[in-house]
Amino acid sequence: MTTLDPLSLSCPTPHAETERVLLGHGSGGQLMAELLRDVIIPTLGGGGVLEDAAVVDVGAAQVVFSTDSFVVTPRFFPGGDIGSLAVHGTINDIAMRGADPVALSVAYVLEEGLPITELRRITTSVATAAHAAGVPVVTGDTKVVERGGVDGIYLTTTGIGVRAPGVDPSAARCRPGDAVLLSGPIGGHGMAILSARSDLGFAADIVSDSQPLHRLVRTMLDAAGSAVHALRDPTRGGVASALNELADASGVSISLDEPALPVSRQVAAACEILGLDPLHVANEGCLIAMVAPDSADRVLAAMRRRPEGVTACAIGRVGDGPTGRVTVRTLIGSSRVLDMLVGEQLPRIC
């Protein structure tokens, strides 16, 4: 019989995967941040603050440019589909830099065998969403790969917009004292996708919040201009990851009031059943704004005049330290640290 020396036994040390890409690298949380920081950005020669879109000076104009790929499953879900989601997601990234979107491109990667009726339905959704937003699709591309090469259809959308002079919302512009505003309820998109994917029975009660936000942003900027310091749409990784990114980029702390967080009864119940934190669940139709304290009430009133922001509310405050830390004051008066999403809560969310 083999004997073991108890002193030689040890628990395996947890370690991050560094040799292969994991689903968690697409989560919008810590693993994605590490992948960008350690592999992609230094190789491309980039650096600095990561934004939702880039600002490019073209003559006297400031052009805002963004691109995004959409691999959501299922392709049709309560409140939207991969087509409308692709349009809304790119428009919103442009808007988060304070720009008015003016044009989109759409590129298709199609799997051999995809029903033409489904392709037509998705393309109609793209066209309908773009028309409703007032942002035309002006160019694109189509590729077809063999069966198994992709999961039916992937879309890549690119958008350009133009920003007015004197407006510069940026992840690096949060300032101590800023009010943290949220345009609407959180968690709807992630829970709608999860319910549709796993047949959990929530689909009748929860729909995605997917919608364009550029008109809401224009209303906010018209109300307060440069006092709107930062904008971010909390997609993958949810509100938690978005706030951690902002706190880190600006070198500030952020504190939230849990009782002020807008979470629908249905989303709250679903998250409780599944053991999820709504602050980590993806959204596709709400935004976070960091606004100078003397302009916060004016911006909030302006947001509430728009259908996209009718339930907008203040959820917290920016502080001066500890740098990069986000905390939540809970319902019982205690405080907890709110970290970025770790790993992959739900893959293929957008």
Short mmCIF file of C-alpha atoms in Angstrom, two decimals:
data_model
loop_
_atom_site.label_atom_id
_atom_site.label_comp_id
_atom_site.label_asym_id
_atom_site.label_seq_id
_atom_site.Cartn_x
_atom_site.Cartn_y
_atom_site.Cartn_z
CA MET A 1 0.00 0.00 0.00
CA THR A 2 1.31 3.45 -0.89
CA THR A 3 1.57 5.97 1.93
CA LEU A 4 1.55 9.73 1.55
CA ASP A 5 3.50 12.24 3.58
CA PRO A 6 0.91 14.76 4.85
CA LEU A 7 3.55 17.49 4.72
CA SER A 8 3.93 16.98 0.97
CA LEU A 9 0.25 17.62 0.23
CA SER A 10 -0.90 21.04 -0.94
CA CYS A 11 -3.92 22.56 -2.62
CA PRO A 12 -3.41 23.58 -6.22
CA THR A 13 -2.86 27.32 -6.54
CA PRO A 14 -5.51 29.09 -8.64
CA HIS A 15 -3.99 30.78 -11.66
CA ALA A 16 -5.18 32.72 -14.65
CA GLU A 17 -5.02 31.16 -18.11
CA THR A 18 -2.28 32.90 -20.09
CA GLU A 19 -1.76 30.54 -23.04
CA ARG A 20 -5.27 30.25 -24.49
CA VAL A 21 -8.28 32.46 -24.98
CA LEU A 22 -11.19 31.67 -22.66
CA LEU A 23 -14.84 32.66 -22.92
CA GLY A 24 -14.19 34.86 -19.91
CA HIS A 25 -11.85 37.00 -22.02
CA GLY A 26 -14.97 38.33 -23.73
CA SER A 27 -16.89 39.11 -20.55
CA GLY A 28 -16.20 42.82 -20.29
CA GLY A 29 -14.65 42.16 -16.86
CA GLN A 30 -11.21 41.52 -15.42
CA LEU A 31 -10.10 38.89 -17.93
CA MET A 32 -10.99 41.09 -20.88
CA ALA A 33 -9.15 44.03 -19.31
CA GLU A 34 -6.06 41.83 -18.91
CA LEU A 35 -6.28 40.58 -22.51
CA LEU A 36 -6.46 44.12 -23.84
CA ARG A 37 -3.72 45.41 -21.53
CA ASP A 38 -1.25 42.55 -21.99
CA VAL A 39 -1.78 41.37 -25.58
CA ILE A 40 -3.85 43.49 -27.93
CA ILE A 41 -3.18 47.13 -27.07
CA PRO A 42 0.63 46.97 -26.71
CA THR A 43 0.91 44.97 -29.93
CA LEU A 44 -1.13 47.55 -31.84
CA GLY A 45 0.90 50.37 -30.34
CA GLY A 46 -1.99 51.90 -28.45
CA GLY A 47 -2.24 53.03 -24.85
CA GLY A 48 -3.92 55.46 -22.53
CA VAL A 49 -7.55 55.52 -21.54
CA LEU A 50 -9.90 52.98 -23.13
CA GLU A 51 -13.02 54.66 -24.47
CA ASP A 52 -16.21 53.45 -26.15
CA ALA A 53 -15.11 55.21 -29.35
CA ALA A 54 -12.13 57.12 -30.72
CA VAL A 55 -12.03 60.83 -31.58
CA VAL A 56 -10.23 61.61 -34.82
CA ASP A 57 -9.53 65.18 -35.94
CA VAL A 58 -10.40 65.58 -39.62
CA GLY A 59 -9.68 69.17 -40.55
CA ALA A 60 -11.80 71.34 -38.30
CA ALA A 61 -14.22 68.50 -37.48
CA GLN A 62 -13.96 66.02 -34.62
CA VAL A 63 -15.08 62.69 -36.03
CA VAL A 64 -15.96 59.92 -33.57
CA PHE A 65 -15.33 56.38 -34.80
CA SER A 66 -16.27 52.98 -33.35
CA THR A 67 -16.61 49.36 -34.43
CA ASP A 68 -18.15 46.33 -32.75
CA SER A 69 -18.93 42.68 -33.53
CA PHE A 70 -22.11 40.89 -32.44
CA VAL A 71 -22.25 37.15 -31.80
CA VAL A 72 -25.30 36.97 -29.55
CA THR A 73 -27.11 33.70 -28.96
CA PRO A 74 -30.00 33.21 -29.36
CA ARG A 75 -30.19 35.53 -32.34
CA PHE A 76 -33.80 36.46 -31.46
CA PHE A 77 -34.71 37.33 -27.89
CA PRO A 78 -37.44 39.20 -26.00
CA GLY A 79 -37.09 42.86 -26.92
CA GLY A 80 -34.79 42.51 -29.92
CA ASP A 81 -32.49 40.47 -32.10
CA ILE A 82 -28.92 40.47 -33.37
CA GLY A 83 -29.82 42.99 -36.11
CA SER A 84 -31.32 45.75 -34.00
CA LEU A 85 -28.76 45.08 -31.27
CA ALA A 86 -25.88 45.67 -33.70
CA VAL A 87 -27.33 49.03 -34.75
CA HIS A 88 -28.10 50.19 -31.22
CA GLY A 89 -24.76 49.05 -29.79
CA THR A 90 -22.66 50.99 -32.28
CA ILE A 91 -24.83 54.11 -32.18
CA ASN A 92 -24.53 54.11 -28.39
CA ASP A 93 -20.75 53.79 -28.45
CA ILE A 94 -20.59 56.86 -30.71
CA ALA A 95 -22.98 58.74 -28.44
CA MET A 96 -20.91 58.02 -25.31
CA ARG A 97 -18.23 60.34 -26.70
CA GLY A 98 -20.77 63.13 -27.13
CA ALA A 99 -21.17 62.76 -30.90
CA ASP A 100 -24.19 62.69 -33.17
CA PRO A 101 -23.95 59.46 -35.24
CA VAL A 102 -24.21 60.06 -38.97
CA ALA A 103 -23.53 56.73 -40.73
CA LEU A 104 -23.10 52.99 -40.20
CA SER A 105 -21.55 50.08 -42.02
CA VAL A 106 -22.65 46.46 -41.54
CA ALA A 107 -20.54 43.39 -42.35
CA TYR A 108 -22.01 39.87 -42.38
CA VAL A 109 -20.22 36.57 -41.75
CA LEU A 110 -22.71 33.87 -42.69
CA GLU A 111 -22.61 30.12 -42.11
CA GLU A 112 -23.45 27.85 -45.02
CA GLY A 113 -26.98 26.57 -44.45
CA LEU A 114 -28.39 29.67 -42.71
CA PRO A 115 -32.03 29.96 -43.86
CA ILE A 116 -32.52 32.88 -46.23
CA THR A 117 -35.76 33.72 -44.41
CA GLU A 118 -33.76 34.26 -41.21
CA LEU A 119 -31.16 36.37 -43.00
CA ARG A 120 -33.93 38.50 -44.49
CA ARG A 121 -35.58 38.90 -41.08
CA ILE A 122 -32.31 40.05 -39.46
CA THR A 123 -31.51 42.42 -42.31
CA THR A 124 -34.99 43.92 -42.07
CA SER A 125 -34.36 44.46 -38.37
CA VAL A 126 -31.08 46.24 -39.15
CA ALA A 127 -32.84 48.50 -41.65
CA THR A 128 -35.77 49.23 -39.32
CA ALA A 129 -33.52 50.08 -36.35
CA ALA A 130 -31.25 52.30 -38.45
CA HIS A 131 -34.21 54.14 -39.97
CA ALA A 132 -35.84 54.69 -36.57
CA ALA A 133 -32.56 56.07 -35.21
CA GLY A 134 -32.06 58.32 -38.23
CA VAL A 135 -28.62 56.84 -38.93
CA PRO A 136 -28.32 55.25 -42.40
CA VAL A 137 -26.37 52.12 -43.29
CA VAL A 138 -24.14 53.32 -46.13
CA THR A 139 -21.75 50.43 -46.79
CA GLY A 140 -20.92 46.88 -45.76
CA ASP A 141 -19.57 43.47 -46.67
CA THR A 142 -20.70 39.83 -46.82
CA LYS A 143 -18.67 36.65 -46.33
CA VAL A 144 -19.87 33.02 -46.27
CA VAL A 145 -17.97 30.23 -44.48
CA GLU A 146 -18.45 26.47 -44.40
CA ARG A 147 -20.81 24.76 -41.96
CA GLY A 148 -19.42 25.00 -38.44
CA GLY A 149 -17.26 27.99 -39.28
CA VAL A 150 -19.55 30.34 -37.34
CA ASP A 151 -22.79 29.96 -35.44
CA GLY A 152 -25.26 30.99 -38.13
CA ILE A 153 -24.47 34.67 -38.47
CA TYR A 154 -22.09 37.22 -36.97
CA LEU A 155 -22.48 40.96 -37.58
CA THR A 156 -19.85 43.69 -37.38
CA THR A 157 -21.04 47.28 -37.36
CA THR A 158 -18.92 50.41 -37.64
CA GLY A 159 -20.19 53.90 -37.01
CA ILE A 160 -19.00 57.46 -37.42
CA GLY A 161 -20.31 60.59 -35.79
CA VAL A 162 -19.48 64.27 -35.44
CA ARG A 163 -18.95 66.00 -32.13
CA ALA A 164 -19.79 69.64 -31.44
CA PRO A 165 -16.95 71.92 -30.23
CA GLY A 166 -16.55 72.27 -26.48
CA VAL A 167 -18.01 68.86 -25.63
CA ASP A 168 -15.64 66.15 -24.41
CA PRO A 169 -17.16 63.38 -22.27
CA SER A 170 -14.37 60.95 -21.48
CA ALA A 171 -13.65 58.11 -19.09
CA ALA A 172 -10.74 60.19 -17.76
CA ARG A 173 -12.84 63.26 -16.86
CA CYS A 174 -14.69 62.06 -13.74
CA ARG A 175 -14.11 64.53 -10.90
CA PRO A 176 -14.61 64.29 -7.11
CA GLY A 177 -18.06 65.57 -6.27
CA ASP A 178 -19.63 64.51 -9.57
CA ALA A 179 -23.08 63.02 -9.36
CA VAL A 180 -23.47 59.51 -10.78
CA LEU A 181 -26.63 59.39 -12.88
CA LEU A 182 -28.25 56.31 -14.44
CA SER A 183 -30.77 56.62 -17.26
CA GLY A 184 -32.92 53.60 -16.48
CA PRO A 185 -33.40 50.14 -14.96
CA ILE A 186 -30.50 47.69 -15.14
CA GLY A 187 -30.14 44.00 -15.92
CA GLY A 188 -32.94 43.61 -18.47
CA HIS A 189 -30.81 42.64 -21.46
CA GLY A 190 -28.69 40.02 -19.73
CA MET A 191 -31.64 38.38 -18.03
CA ALA A 192 -33.72 38.38 -21.23
CA ILE A 193 -30.89 36.63 -23.08
CA LEU A 194 -30.39 34.12 -20.28
CA SER A 195 -34.08 33.33 -20.07
CA ALA A 196 -34.43 32.88 -23.83
CA ARG A 197 -31.29 30.76 -24.03
CA SER A 198 -32.01 28.46 -21.11
CA ASP A 199 -35.84 28.38 -21.17
CA LEU A 200 -35.99 29.52 -17.55
CA GLY A 201 -39.54 30.83 -17.74
CA PHE A 202 -38.72 34.53 -17.27
CA ALA A 203 -39.19 35.43 -20.94
CA ALA A 204 -42.79 36.60 -20.49
CA ASP A 205 -41.76 39.12 -17.82
CA ILE A 206 -38.31 40.36 -18.87
CA VAL A 207 -37.34 41.99 -22.15
CA SER A 208 -34.06 43.46 -23.33
CA ASP A 209 -33.60 47.20 -22.87
CA SER A 210 -31.86 47.46 -26.27
CA GLN A 211 -32.43 50.95 -27.71
CA PRO A 212 -30.46 53.87 -29.19
CA LEU A 213 -29.34 56.54 -26.75
CA HIS A 214 -27.98 59.30 -28.99
CA ARG A 215 -31.05 61.51 -28.69
CA LEU A 216 -30.94 61.21 -24.91
CA VAL A 217 -27.25 62.17 -24.92
CA ARG A 218 -27.97 65.18 -27.15
CA THR A 219 -30.62 66.35 -24.68
CA MET A 220 -28.15 66.01 -21.79
CA LEU A 221 -25.41 67.92 -23.60
CA ASP A 222 -27.83 70.65 -24.63
CA ALA A 223 -28.75 71.03 -20.96
CA ALA A 224 -25.24 71.13 -19.47
CA GLY A 225 -22.55 70.91 -22.17
CA SER A 226 -19.09 70.25 -20.77
CA ALA A 227 -20.50 69.72 -17.27
CA VAL A 228 -21.31 66.20 -18.48
CA HIS A 229 -17.86 64.84 -17.68
CA ALA A 230 -18.20 61.16 -18.61
CA LEU A 231 -20.67 58.82 -20.30
CA ARG A 232 -20.58 55.04 -20.46
CA ASP A 233 -23.11 52.40 -21.55
CA PRO A 234 -22.75 49.46 -19.15
CA THR A 235 -22.93 46.52 -21.56
CA ARG A 236 -20.81 43.41 -20.93
CA GLY A 237 -19.79 43.32 -17.27
CA GLY A 238 -22.71 45.53 -16.33
CA VAL A 239 -22.71 48.65 -14.19
CA ALA A 240 -20.00 47.21 -11.94
CA SER A 241 -17.39 46.85 -14.69
CA ALA A 242 -18.28 50.20 -16.27
CA LEU A 243 -17.88 52.06 -12.97
CA ASN A 244 -14.60 50.32 -12.17
CA GLU A 245 -13.27 51.32 -15.60
CA LEU A 246 -14.29 54.93 -15.03
CA ALA A 247 -12.84 55.06 -11.52
CA ASP A 248 -9.54 53.61 -12.71
CA ALA A 249 -9.28 55.86 -15.78
CA SER A 250 -9.98 59.02 -13.78
CA GLY A 251 -8.07 58.12 -10.62
CA VAL A 252 -11.11 58.57 -8.40
CA SER A 253 -13.36 56.52 -6.17
CA ILE A 254 -17.09 56.01 -6.67
CA SER A 255 -19.71 55.24 -4.06
CA LEU A 256 -23.21 53.96 -4.86
CA ASP A 257 -26.40 53.90 -2.81
CA GLU A 258 -27.97 50.46 -3.22
CA PRO A 259 -31.53 51.65 -2.39
CA ALA A 260 -31.30 54.11 -5.31
CA LEU A 261 -30.45 51.47 -7.92
CA PRO A 262 -33.31 50.96 -10.40
CA VAL A 263 -33.86 47.21 -10.72
CA SER A 264 -37.24 45.93 -11.84
CA ARG A 265 -39.04 43.47 -9.62
CA GLN A 266 -38.80 40.79 -12.32
CA VAL A 267 -35.05 41.22 -12.85
CA ALA A 268 -34.41 41.32 -9.11
CA ALA A 269 -36.36 38.10 -8.59
CA ALA A 270 -34.59 36.33 -11.47
CA CYS A 271 -31.16 37.42 -10.22
CA GLU A 272 -31.98 36.26 -6.70
CA ILE A 273 -33.06 32.83 -7.95
CA LEU A 274 -29.89 32.44 -10.03
CA GLY A 275 -27.50 33.98 -7.50
CA LEU A 276 -26.53 36.88 -9.79
CA ASP A 277 -25.79 40.50 -8.91
CA PRO A 278 -27.81 42.88 -11.14
CA LEU A 279 -24.81 45.20 -11.12
CA HIS A 280 -22.85 42.58 -13.09
CA VAL A 281 -25.63 41.85 -15.62
CA ALA A 282 -25.36 43.31 -19.14
CA ASN A 283 -27.45 46.22 -20.41
CA GLU A 284 -27.97 47.56 -23.93
CA GLY A 285 -30.20 50.58 -23.48
CA CYS A 286 -29.10 52.60 -20.47
CA LEU A 287 -26.18 54.88 -19.70
CA ILE A 288 -24.13 56.10 -16.77
CA ALA A 289 -23.26 59.80 -16.60
CA MET A 290 -20.80 61.62 -14.37
CA VAL A 291 -22.04 65.21 -14.06
CA ALA A 292 -20.70 68.24 -12.21
CA PRO A 293 -22.69 68.64 -8.97
CA ASP A 294 -24.11 72.08 -9.80
CA SER A 295 -25.52 70.76 -13.09
CA ALA A 296 -26.77 67.35 -11.96
CA ASP A 297 -30.38 68.37 -11.24
CA ARG A 298 -30.65 70.15 -14.58
CA VAL A 299 -29.30 67.14 -16.48
CA LEU A 300 -31.54 64.75 -14.58
CA ALA A 301 -34.61 66.84 -15.40
CA ALA A 302 -33.62 66.91 -19.07
CA MET A 303 -33.11 63.13 -19.12
CA ARG A 304 -36.57 62.53 -17.68
CA ARG A 305 -38.13 64.46 -20.55
CA ARG A 306 -36.92 61.79 -22.98
CA PRO A 307 -38.59 58.35 -23.20
CA GLU A 308 -35.17 56.69 -22.90
CA GLY A 309 -34.55 58.47 -19.59
CA VAL A 310 -37.99 58.85 -18.04
CA THR A 311 -36.91 56.86 -14.95
CA ALA A 312 -33.41 58.39 -14.72
CA CYS A 313 -32.05 58.76 -11.21
CA ALA A 314 -28.98 59.66 -9.17
CA ILE A 315 -27.31 56.55 -7.77
CA GLY A 316 -24.09 57.80 -6.18
CA ARG A 317 -21.18 60.19 -5.98
CA VAL A 318 -17.59 60.42 -7.15
CA GLY A 319 -14.96 60.74 -4.41
CA ASP A 320 -11.23 61.41 -4.20
CA GLY A 321 -10.06 58.03 -2.95
CA PRO A 322 -9.02 55.31 -2.62
CA THR A 323 -8.17 55.56 -6.31
CA GLY A 324 -10.04 53.14 -8.55
CA ARG A 325 -12.31 51.77 -5.84
CA VAL A 326 -16.08 51.39 -6.23
CA THR A 327 -18.19 50.77 -3.14
CA VAL A 328 -21.88 50.20 -2.51
CA ARG A 329 -23.72 51.33 0.60
CA THR A 330 -26.19 48.50 1.16
CA LEU A 331 -29.81 48.48 2.26
CA ILE A 332 -28.76 47.70 5.84
CA GLY A 333 -26.25 50.54 5.99
CA SER A 334 -23.05 48.55 5.56
CA SER A 335 -20.58 49.04 2.71
CA ARG A 336 -19.13 46.54 0.25
CA VAL A 337 -16.51 46.78 -2.47
CA LEU A 338 -17.92 46.37 -5.99
CA ASP A 339 -15.38 44.66 -8.25
CA MET A 340 -15.41 44.13 -11.99
CA LEU A 341 -16.99 40.94 -13.24
CA VAL A 342 -14.59 38.02 -12.82
CA GLY A 343 -14.77 35.27 -15.43
CA GLU A 344 -17.77 34.82 -17.72
CA GLN A 345 -21.23 35.25 -16.24
CA LEU A 346 -22.98 34.67 -19.56
CA PRO A 347 -21.13 34.19 -22.87
CA ARG A 348 -22.37 35.44 -26.25
CA ILE A 349 -24.39 38.26 -24.70
CA CYS A 350 -23.98 40.74 -27.58
#
